[in-house]
Every structure is written in C-alpha cells, then in structure tokens.
C-alpha cells in the first residue's frame, strides 16, 4: 500500500501534466470563440477519460494509478474556469447555452466512460 505522501505526489504530478496539456490546447486557436469550444471539449473529454479510468479500475487495487488519473483529469478539466468564462463571455445566449450544456454533457460522458469500462459482474 503506497504511503500518503506518495499518493499526494502522484496526484500532484498528474495535475501538473493535465494543466500543461489544457494550457496547450487553449492556445491552439487563441480567440474567444475557440476558447469556449476548447474548454467545452476539455471538460467533456476529461470527464469521459476519468470515468473510463475509474470504471476500469473499479474493484482493483491500483491506488497510485487511480491517484494519477484523478490528478491528471482534475488538472486537465476546467470547471472552475468554466464558470468564469460563462459569465464573462460576450453574447448572453452563448453564455447561457455554454453554462447549461457543459455540465450536462460532461456528467453524461463521465457515466458513459464508467459504464463502458467497468468489469462485468462475476
């Protein structure tokens, strides 16, 4: 069983990698329109990958792998920044659509990832 500092270090490393990847994706197309699209995609893909990983690891003793996946997904996804973008973006209807659609689609993606990768009951 890994020690708490080892688990924390693994989460921190995953979070750092996720944050760098998110930053690079944001700058592929550096405009307000693409920033919202990129953020939406990052949140959905990050939730899907986290759900798939946690579903796959369900019932397995993989503390460090689970910690790395959680750190990576949480560093990669941007829900705190999503809220700020939603209320500060020009265009009220785009903001409303963005604020409503992102959590709905992201939660569905998380559930889909977990369902697809969860081991079959024995």
mmCIF file of N, CA and C in Angstrom, residues 15-118:
data_model
loop_
_atom_site.group_PDB
_atom_site.id
_atom_site.type_symbol
_atom_site.label_atom_id
_atom_site.label_comp_id
_atom_site.label_asym_id
_atom_site.label_seq_id
_atom_site.Cartn_x
_atom_site.Cartn_y
_atom_site.Cartn_z
ATOM 1 N N UNK A 15 -1.785 16.209 -11.940
ATOM 2 C CA UNK A 15 -2.402 17.530 -12.063
ATOM 3 C C UNK A 15 -1.541 18.493 -12.863
ATOM 4 N N UNK A 16 -0.238 18.441 -12.648
ATOM 5 C CA UNK A 16 0.668 19.318 -13.401
ATOM 6 C C UNK A 16 0.643 18.977 -14.885
ATOM 7 N N UNK A 17 0.688 17.695 -15.206
ATOM 8 C CA UNK A 17 0.640 17.272 -16.611
ATOM 9 C C UNK A 17 -0.688 17.707 -17.239
ATOM 10 N N UNK A 18 -1.799 17.473 -16.539
ATOM 11 C CA UNK A 18 -3.111 17.852 -17.055
ATOM 12 C C UNK A 18 -3.225 19.346 -17.298
ATOM 13 N N UNK A 19 -2.686 20.141 -16.381
ATOM 14 C CA UNK A 19 -2.759 21.596 -16.532
ATOM 15 C C UNK A 19 -1.947 22.069 -17.735
ATOM 16 N N UNK A 20 -0.790 21.481 -17.950
ATOM 17 C CA UNK A 20 0.033 21.864 -19.105
ATOM 18 C C UNK A 20 -0.666 21.486 -20.411
ATOM 19 N N UNK A 21 -1.256 20.296 -20.459
ATOM 20 C CA UNK A 21 -1.966 19.865 -21.670
ATOM 21 C C UNK A 21 -3.147 20.798 -21.938
ATOM 22 N N UNK A 22 -3.898 21.128 -20.899
ATOM 23 C CA UNK A 22 -5.026 22.053 -21.050
ATOM 24 C C UNK A 22 -4.544 23.399 -21.592
ATOM 25 N N UNK A 23 -3.483 23.923 -21.037
ATOM 26 C CA UNK A 23 -2.940 25.207 -21.471
ATOM 27 C C UNK A 23 -2.556 25.172 -22.949
ATOM 28 N N UNK A 24 -1.925 24.108 -23.366
ATOM 29 C CA UNK A 24 -1.516 23.989 -24.768
ATOM 30 C C UNK A 24 -2.731 23.898 -25.693
ATOM 31 N N UNK A 25 -3.743 23.166 -25.298
ATOM 32 C CA UNK A 25 -4.961 23.065 -26.117
ATOM 33 C C UNK A 25 -5.616 24.434 -26.258
ATOM 34 N N UNK A 26 -5.672 25.198 -25.176
ATOM 35 C CA UNK A 26 -6.277 26.525 -25.239
ATOM 36 C C UNK A 26 -5.593 27.413 -26.264
ATOM 37 N N UNK A 27 -4.313 27.221 -26.452
ATOM 38 C CA UNK A 27 -3.570 28.115 -27.336
ATOM 39 C C UNK A 27 -3.440 27.613 -28.769
ATOM 40 N N UNK A 28 -4.072 26.500 -29.104
ATOM 41 C CA UNK A 28 -4.093 26.053 -30.498
ATOM 42 C C UNK A 28 -4.782 27.089 -31.359
ATOM 43 N N UNK A 29 -5.901 27.558 -30.894
ATOM 44 C CA UNK A 29 -6.650 28.637 -31.560
ATOM 45 C C UNK A 29 -6.922 29.679 -30.496
ATOM 46 N N UNK A 30 -6.231 30.779 -30.549
ATOM 47 C CA UNK A 30 -6.315 31.777 -29.487
ATOM 48 C C UNK A 30 -7.313 32.878 -29.845
ATOM 49 N N UNK A 31 -8.601 32.587 -29.658
ATOM 50 C CA UNK A 31 -9.653 33.576 -29.862
ATOM 51 C C UNK A 31 -10.786 33.255 -28.900
ATOM 52 N N UNK A 32 -11.631 34.239 -28.555
ATOM 53 C CA UNK A 32 -12.737 33.971 -27.624
ATOM 54 C C UNK A 32 -13.637 32.820 -28.081
ATOM 55 N N UNK A 33 -13.921 32.735 -29.382
ATOM 56 C CA UNK A 33 -14.783 31.663 -29.894
ATOM 57 C C UNK A 33 -14.155 30.299 -29.627
ATOM 58 N N UNK A 34 -12.903 30.141 -29.963
ATOM 59 C CA UNK A 34 -12.246 28.850 -29.795
ATOM 60 C C UNK A 34 -11.958 28.529 -28.334
ATOM 61 N N UNK A 35 -11.764 29.543 -27.495
ATOM 62 C CA UNK A 35 -11.526 29.293 -26.079
ATOM 63 C C UNK A 35 -12.722 28.574 -25.460
ATOM 64 N N UNK A 36 -13.933 29.028 -25.774
ATOM 65 C CA UNK A 36 -15.121 28.361 -25.236
ATOM 66 C C UNK A 36 -15.269 26.948 -25.801
ATOM 67 N N UNK A 37 -15.040 26.783 -27.089
ATOM 68 C CA UNK A 37 -15.144 25.450 -27.699
ATOM 69 C C UNK A 37 -14.087 24.522 -27.113
ATOM 70 N N UNK A 38 -12.858 25.011 -26.975
ATOM 71 C CA UNK A 38 -11.798 24.191 -26.390
ATOM 72 C C UNK A 38 -12.116 23.810 -24.951
ATOM 73 N N UNK A 39 -12.601 24.771 -24.175
ATOM 74 C CA UNK A 39 -12.929 24.484 -22.774
ATOM 75 C C UNK A 39 -14.055 23.459 -22.671
ATOM 76 N N UNK A 40 -15.067 23.610 -23.506
ATOM 77 C CA UNK A 40 -16.172 22.637 -23.534
ATOM 78 C C UNK A 40 -15.616 21.241 -23.851
ATOM 79 N N UNK A 41 -14.809 21.138 -24.886
ATOM 80 C CA UNK A 41 -14.233 19.849 -25.273
ATOM 81 C C UNK A 41 -13.343 19.258 -24.194
ATOM 82 N N UNK A 42 -12.540 20.094 -23.564
ATOM 83 C CA UNK A 42 -11.649 19.630 -22.493
ATOM 84 C C UNK A 42 -12.477 19.069 -21.344
ATOM 85 N N UNK A 43 -13.536 19.768 -20.941
ATOM 86 C CA UNK A 43 -14.365 19.281 -19.830
ATOM 87 C C UNK A 43 -15.025 17.959 -20.161
ATOM 88 N N UNK A 44 -15.562 17.830 -21.354
ATOM 89 C CA UNK A 44 -16.249 16.594 -21.740
ATOM 90 C C UNK A 44 -15.257 15.444 -21.874
ATOM 91 N N UNK A 45 -14.171 15.670 -22.588
ATOM 92 C CA UNK A 45 -13.173 14.603 -22.781
ATOM 93 C C UNK A 45 -12.529 14.218 -21.451
ATOM 94 N N UNK A 46 -12.214 15.211 -20.624
ATOM 95 C CA UNK A 46 -11.624 14.917 -19.314
ATOM 96 C C UNK A 46 -12.548 14.086 -18.442
ATOM 97 N N UNK A 47 -13.829 14.426 -18.433
ATOM 98 C CA UNK A 47 -14.799 13.649 -17.650
ATOM 99 C C UNK A 47 -14.960 12.234 -18.216
ATOM 100 N N UNK A 48 -14.990 12.112 -19.536
ATOM 101 C CA UNK A 48 -15.086 10.796 -20.156
ATOM 102 C C UNK A 48 -13.887 9.923 -19.792
ATOM 103 N N UNK A 49 -12.683 10.484 -19.907
ATOM 104 C CA UNK A 49 -11.477 9.710 -19.594
ATOM 105 C C UNK A 49 -11.386 9.358 -18.112
ATOM 106 N N UNK A 50 -11.773 10.287 -17.243
ATOM 107 C CA UNK A 50 -11.768 9.980 -15.811
ATOM 108 C C UNK A 50 -12.788 8.888 -15.497
ATOM 109 N N UNK A 51 -13.982 9.008 -16.050
ATOM 110 C CA UNK A 51 -14.995 7.977 -15.824
ATOM 111 C C UNK A 51 -14.547 6.626 -16.345
ATOM 112 N N UNK A 52 -13.939 6.602 -17.524
ATOM 113 C CA UNK A 52 -13.467 5.346 -18.107
ATOM 114 C C UNK A 52 -12.362 4.728 -17.251
ATOM 115 N N UNK A 53 -11.447 5.552 -16.803
ATOM 116 C CA UNK A 53 -10.345 5.047 -15.977
ATOM 117 C C UNK A 53 -10.854 4.522 -14.646
ATOM 118 N N UNK A 54 -11.698 5.293 -13.985
ATOM 119 C CA UNK A 54 -12.213 4.852 -12.683
ATOM 120 C C UNK A 54 -13.120 3.635 -12.836
ATOM 121 N N UNK A 55 -13.887 3.570 -13.919
ATOM 122 C CA UNK A 55 -14.694 2.379 -14.177
ATOM 123 C C UNK A 55 -13.821 1.159 -14.370
ATOM 124 N N UNK A 56 -12.759 1.302 -15.143
ATOM 125 C CA UNK A 56 -11.836 0.192 -15.408
ATOM 126 C C UNK A 56 -11.142 -0.265 -14.130
ATOM 127 N N UNK A 57 -10.785 0.681 -13.266
ATOM 128 C CA UNK A 57 -10.078 0.353 -12.028
ATOM 129 C C UNK A 57 -11.013 -0.100 -10.907
ATOM 130 N N UNK A 58 -12.315 -0.048 -11.143
ATOM 131 C CA UNK A 58 -13.290 -0.424 -10.129
ATOM 132 C C UNK A 58 -12.994 -1.825 -9.591
ATOM 133 N N UNK A 59 -12.858 -1.925 -8.287
ATOM 134 C CA UNK A 59 -12.606 -3.214 -7.654
ATOM 135 C C UNK A 59 -11.154 -3.665 -7.709
ATOM 136 N N UNK A 60 -10.296 -2.889 -8.325
ATOM 137 C CA UNK A 60 -8.875 -3.236 -8.415
ATOM 138 C C UNK A 60 -8.089 -2.426 -7.397
ATOM 139 N N UNK A 61 -6.993 -3.006 -6.922
ATOM 140 C CA UNK A 61 -6.111 -2.306 -6.003
ATOM 141 C C UNK A 61 -5.076 -1.552 -6.830
ATOM 142 N N UNK A 62 -5.376 -0.324 -7.164
ATOM 143 C CA UNK A 62 -4.500 0.478 -8.012
ATOM 144 C C UNK A 62 -4.470 1.908 -7.494
ATOM 145 N N UNK A 63 -4.042 2.053 -6.249
ATOM 146 C CA UNK A 63 -4.096 3.350 -5.586
ATOM 147 C C UNK A 63 -3.345 4.426 -6.353
ATOM 148 N N UNK A 64 -2.108 4.144 -6.767
ATOM 149 C CA UNK A 64 -1.321 5.158 -7.463
ATOM 150 C C UNK A 64 -1.876 5.453 -8.852
ATOM 151 N N UNK A 65 -2.359 4.435 -9.548
ATOM 152 C CA UNK A 65 -2.952 4.664 -10.866
ATOM 153 C C UNK A 65 -4.207 5.514 -10.734
ATOM 154 N N UNK A 66 -5.038 5.218 -9.750
ATOM 155 C CA UNK A 66 -6.253 5.996 -9.504
ATOM 156 C C UNK A 66 -5.891 7.440 -9.136
ATOM 157 N N UNK A 67 -4.868 7.617 -8.323
ATOM 158 C CA UNK A 67 -4.432 8.959 -7.927
ATOM 159 C C UNK A 67 -3.899 9.732 -9.129
ATOM 160 N N UNK A 68 -3.121 9.080 -9.973
ATOM 161 C CA UNK A 68 -2.580 9.739 -11.163
ATOM 162 C C UNK A 68 -3.704 10.138 -12.112
ATOM 163 N N UNK A 69 -4.671 9.258 -12.303
ATOM 164 C CA UNK A 69 -5.800 9.552 -13.198
ATOM 165 C C UNK A 69 -6.625 10.703 -12.659
ATOM 166 N N UNK A 70 -6.865 10.716 -11.361
ATOM 167 C CA UNK A 70 -7.639 11.800 -10.752
ATOM 168 C C UNK A 70 -6.888 13.120 -10.876
ATOM 169 N N UNK A 71 -5.609 13.114 -10.571
ATOM 170 C CA UNK A 71 -4.808 14.330 -10.696
ATOM 171 C C UNK A 71 -4.773 14.838 -12.124
ATOM 172 N N UNK A 72 -4.568 13.917 -13.073
ATOM 173 C CA UNK A 72 -4.497 14.295 -14.483
ATOM 174 C C UNK A 72 -5.819 14.898 -14.956
ATOM 175 N N UNK A 73 -6.923 14.219 -14.663
ATOM 176 C CA UNK A 73 -8.234 14.697 -15.109
ATOM 177 C C UNK A 73 -8.591 16.024 -14.448
ATOM 178 N N UNK A 74 -8.304 16.166 -13.168
ATOM 179 C CA UNK A 74 -8.665 17.394 -12.463
ATOM 180 C C UNK A 74 -7.746 18.552 -12.853
ATOM 181 N N UNK A 75 -6.510 18.263 -13.208
ATOM 182 C CA UNK A 75 -5.633 19.307 -13.724
ATOM 183 C C UNK A 75 -6.008 19.692 -15.145
ATOM 184 N N UNK A 76 -6.544 18.730 -15.890
ATOM 185 C CA UNK A 76 -6.897 18.934 -17.290
ATOM 186 C C UNK A 76 -8.235 19.632 -17.459
ATOM 187 N N UNK A 77 -9.243 19.217 -16.696
ATOM 188 C CA UNK A 77 -10.567 19.818 -16.839
ATOM 189 C C UNK A 77 -10.585 21.183 -16.176
ATOM 190 N N UNK A 78 -11.613 21.955 -16.463
ATOM 191 C CA UNK A 78 -11.570 23.373 -16.114
ATOM 192 C C UNK A 78 -12.887 23.904 -15.557
ATOM 193 N N UNK A 79 -13.528 23.156 -14.695
ATOM 194 C CA UNK A 79 -14.845 23.598 -14.247
ATOM 195 C C UNK A 79 -14.821 24.916 -13.486
ATOM 196 N N UNK A 80 -13.775 25.181 -12.741
ATOM 197 C CA UNK A 80 -13.749 26.471 -12.051
ATOM 198 C C UNK A 80 -13.601 27.610 -13.054
ATOM 199 N N UNK A 81 -12.789 27.408 -14.028
ATOM 200 C CA UNK A 81 -12.609 28.430 -15.058
ATOM 201 C C UNK A 81 -13.822 28.486 -15.979
ATOM 202 N N UNK A 82 -14.492 27.384 -16.143
ATOM 203 C CA UNK A 82 -15.710 27.333 -16.969
ATOM 204 C C UNK A 82 -16.752 28.336 -16.461
ATOM 205 N N UNK A 83 -16.917 28.387 -15.153
ATOM 206 C CA UNK A 83 -17.910 29.297 -14.583
ATOM 207 C C UNK A 83 -17.549 30.752 -14.876
ATOM 208 N N UNK A 84 -16.282 31.069 -14.720
ATOM 209 C CA UNK A 84 -15.830 32.429 -15.009
ATOM 210 C C UNK A 84 -16.048 32.775 -16.480
ATOM 211 N N UNK A 85 -15.708 31.864 -17.376
ATOM 212 C CA UNK A 85 -15.905 32.117 -18.805
ATOM 213 C C UNK A 85 -17.380 32.277 -19.136
ATOM 214 N N UNK A 86 -18.203 31.473 -18.519
ATOM 215 C CA UNK A 86 -19.637 31.537 -18.798
ATOM 216 C C UNK A 86 -20.260 32.871 -18.474
ATOM 217 N N UNK A 87 -19.790 33.503 -17.426
ATOM 218 C CA UNK A 87 -20.409 34.779 -17.041
ATOM 219 C C UNK A 87 -19.686 35.995 -17.618
ATOM 220 N N UNK A 88 -18.503 35.810 -18.171
ATOM 221 C CA UNK A 88 -17.770 36.964 -18.690
ATOM 222 C C UNK A 88 -17.674 36.992 -20.211
ATOM 223 N N UNK A 89 -18.144 35.952 -20.896
ATOM 224 C CA UNK A 89 -18.067 35.892 -22.354
ATOM 225 C C UNK A 89 -19.119 36.810 -22.971
ATOM 226 N N UNK A 90 -18.745 37.485 -24.042
ATOM 227 C CA UNK A 90 -19.710 38.332 -24.757
ATOM 228 C C UNK A 90 -20.754 37.453 -25.430
ATOM 229 N N UNK A 91 -21.986 37.863 -25.402
ATOM 230 C CA UNK A 91 -23.067 37.107 -26.032
ATOM 231 C C UNK A 91 -23.829 36.309 -24.992
ATOM 232 N N UNK A 92 -24.895 36.883 -24.485
ATOM 233 C CA UNK A 92 -25.652 36.279 -23.380
ATOM 234 C C UNK A 92 -26.174 34.892 -23.707
ATOM 235 N N UNK A 93 -26.750 34.685 -24.899
ATOM 236 C CA UNK A 93 -27.321 33.381 -25.219
ATOM 237 C C UNK A 93 -26.244 32.312 -25.347
ATOM 238 N N UNK A 94 -25.084 32.655 -25.905
ATOM 239 C CA UNK A 94 -23.982 31.699 -25.980
ATOM 240 C C UNK A 94 -23.525 31.317 -24.573
ATOM 241 N N UNK A 95 -23.496 32.300 -23.683
ATOM 242 C CA UNK A 95 -23.097 32.031 -22.303
ATOM 243 C C UNK A 95 -24.085 31.099 -21.609
ATOM 244 N N UNK A 96 -25.371 31.353 -21.789
ATOM 245 C CA UNK A 96 -26.397 30.506 -21.169
ATOM 246 C C UNK A 96 -26.289 29.077 -21.709
ATOM 247 N N UNK A 97 -26.197 28.938 -23.015
ATOM 248 C CA UNK A 97 -26.057 27.614 -23.620
ATOM 249 C C UNK A 97 -24.814 26.923 -23.102
ATOM 250 N N UNK A 98 -23.718 27.618 -23.046
ATOM 251 C CA UNK A 98 -22.448 27.079 -22.561
ATOM 252 C C UNK A 98 -22.561 26.617 -21.104
ATOM 253 N N UNK A 99 -23.143 27.448 -20.246
ATOM 254 C CA UNK A 99 -23.262 27.120 -18.826
ATOM 255 C C UNK A 99 -24.177 25.913 -18.607
ATOM 256 N N UNK A 100 -25.245 25.798 -19.382
ATOM 257 C CA UNK A 100 -26.192 24.692 -19.218
ATOM 258 C C UNK A 100 -25.669 23.407 -19.856
ATOM 259 N N UNK A 101 -25.126 23.492 -21.059
ATOM 260 C CA UNK A 101 -24.731 22.289 -21.799
ATOM 261 C C UNK A 101 -23.490 21.617 -21.226
ATOM 262 N N UNK A 102 -22.517 22.375 -20.771
ATOM 263 C CA UNK A 102 -21.260 21.779 -20.317
ATOM 264 C C UNK A 102 -21.446 20.764 -19.186
ATOM 265 N N UNK A 103 -22.089 21.094 -18.069
ATOM 266 C CA UNK A 103 -22.189 20.084 -17.013
ATOM 267 C C UNK A 103 -23.064 18.895 -17.397
ATOM 268 N N UNK A 104 -24.110 19.121 -18.177
ATOM 269 C CA UNK A 104 -24.979 18.017 -18.580
ATOM 270 C C UNK A 104 -24.198 17.023 -19.440
ATOM 271 N N UNK A 105 -23.544 17.520 -20.473
ATOM 272 C CA UNK A 105 -22.797 16.633 -21.373
ATOM 273 C C UNK A 105 -21.611 16.008 -20.653
ATOM 274 N N UNK A 106 -20.920 16.757 -19.799
ATOM 275 C CA UNK A 106 -19.767 16.220 -19.081
ATOM 276 C C UNK A 106 -20.164 15.100 -18.109
ATOM 277 N N UNK A 107 -21.254 15.283 -17.380
ATOM 278 C CA UNK A 107 -21.705 14.231 -16.455
ATOM 279 C C UNK A 107 -22.145 12.983 -17.231
ATOM 280 N N UNK A 108 -22.827 13.173 -18.350
ATOM 281 C CA UNK A 108 -23.191 12.022 -19.189
ATOM 282 C C UNK A 108 -21.940 11.310 -19.715
ATOM 283 N N UNK A 109 -20.917 12.075 -20.096
ATOM 284 C CA UNK A 109 -19.668 11.480 -20.570
ATOM 285 C C UNK A 109 -18.973 10.692 -19.457
ATOM 286 N N UNK A 110 -18.969 11.216 -18.238
ATOM 287 C CA UNK A 110 -18.374 10.511 -17.102
ATOM 288 C C UNK A 110 -19.087 9.183 -16.866
ATOM 289 N N UNK A 111 -20.399 9.207 -16.868
ATOM 290 C CA UNK A 111 -21.179 7.975 -16.668
ATOM 291 C C UNK A 111 -20.936 6.987 -17.799
ATOM 292 N N UNK A 112 -20.885 7.475 -19.039
ATOM 293 C CA UNK A 112 -20.644 6.595 -20.182
ATOM 294 C C UNK A 112 -19.273 5.944 -20.083
ATOM 295 N N UNK A 113 -18.266 6.717 -19.720
ATOM 296 C CA UNK A 113 -16.923 6.156 -19.569
ATOM 297 C C UNK A 113 -16.869 5.070 -18.517
ATOM 298 N N UNK A 114 -17.522 5.310 -17.377
ATOM 299 C CA UNK A 114 -17.533 4.306 -16.312
ATOM 300 C C UNK A 114 -18.299 3.057 -16.709
ATOM 301 N N UNK A 115 -19.433 3.223 -17.382
ATOM 302 C CA UNK A 115 -20.231 2.081 -17.805
ATOM 303 C C UNK A 115 -19.509 1.212 -18.834
ATOM 304 N N UNK A 116 -18.829 1.845 -19.750
ATOM 305 C CA UNK A 116 -18.163 1.118 -20.835
ATOM 306 C C UNK A 116 -16.973 0.312 -20.315
ATOM 307 N N UNK A 117 -16.274 0.826 -19.325
ATOM 308 C CA UNK A 117 -15.043 0.160 -18.887
ATOM 309 C C UNK A 117 -15.168 -0.636 -17.601
ATOM 310 N N UNK A 118 -16.305 -0.571 -16.940
ATOM 311 C CA UNK A 118 -16.477 -1.310 -15.689
ATOM 312 C C UNK A 118 -16.455 -2.824 -15.961
#
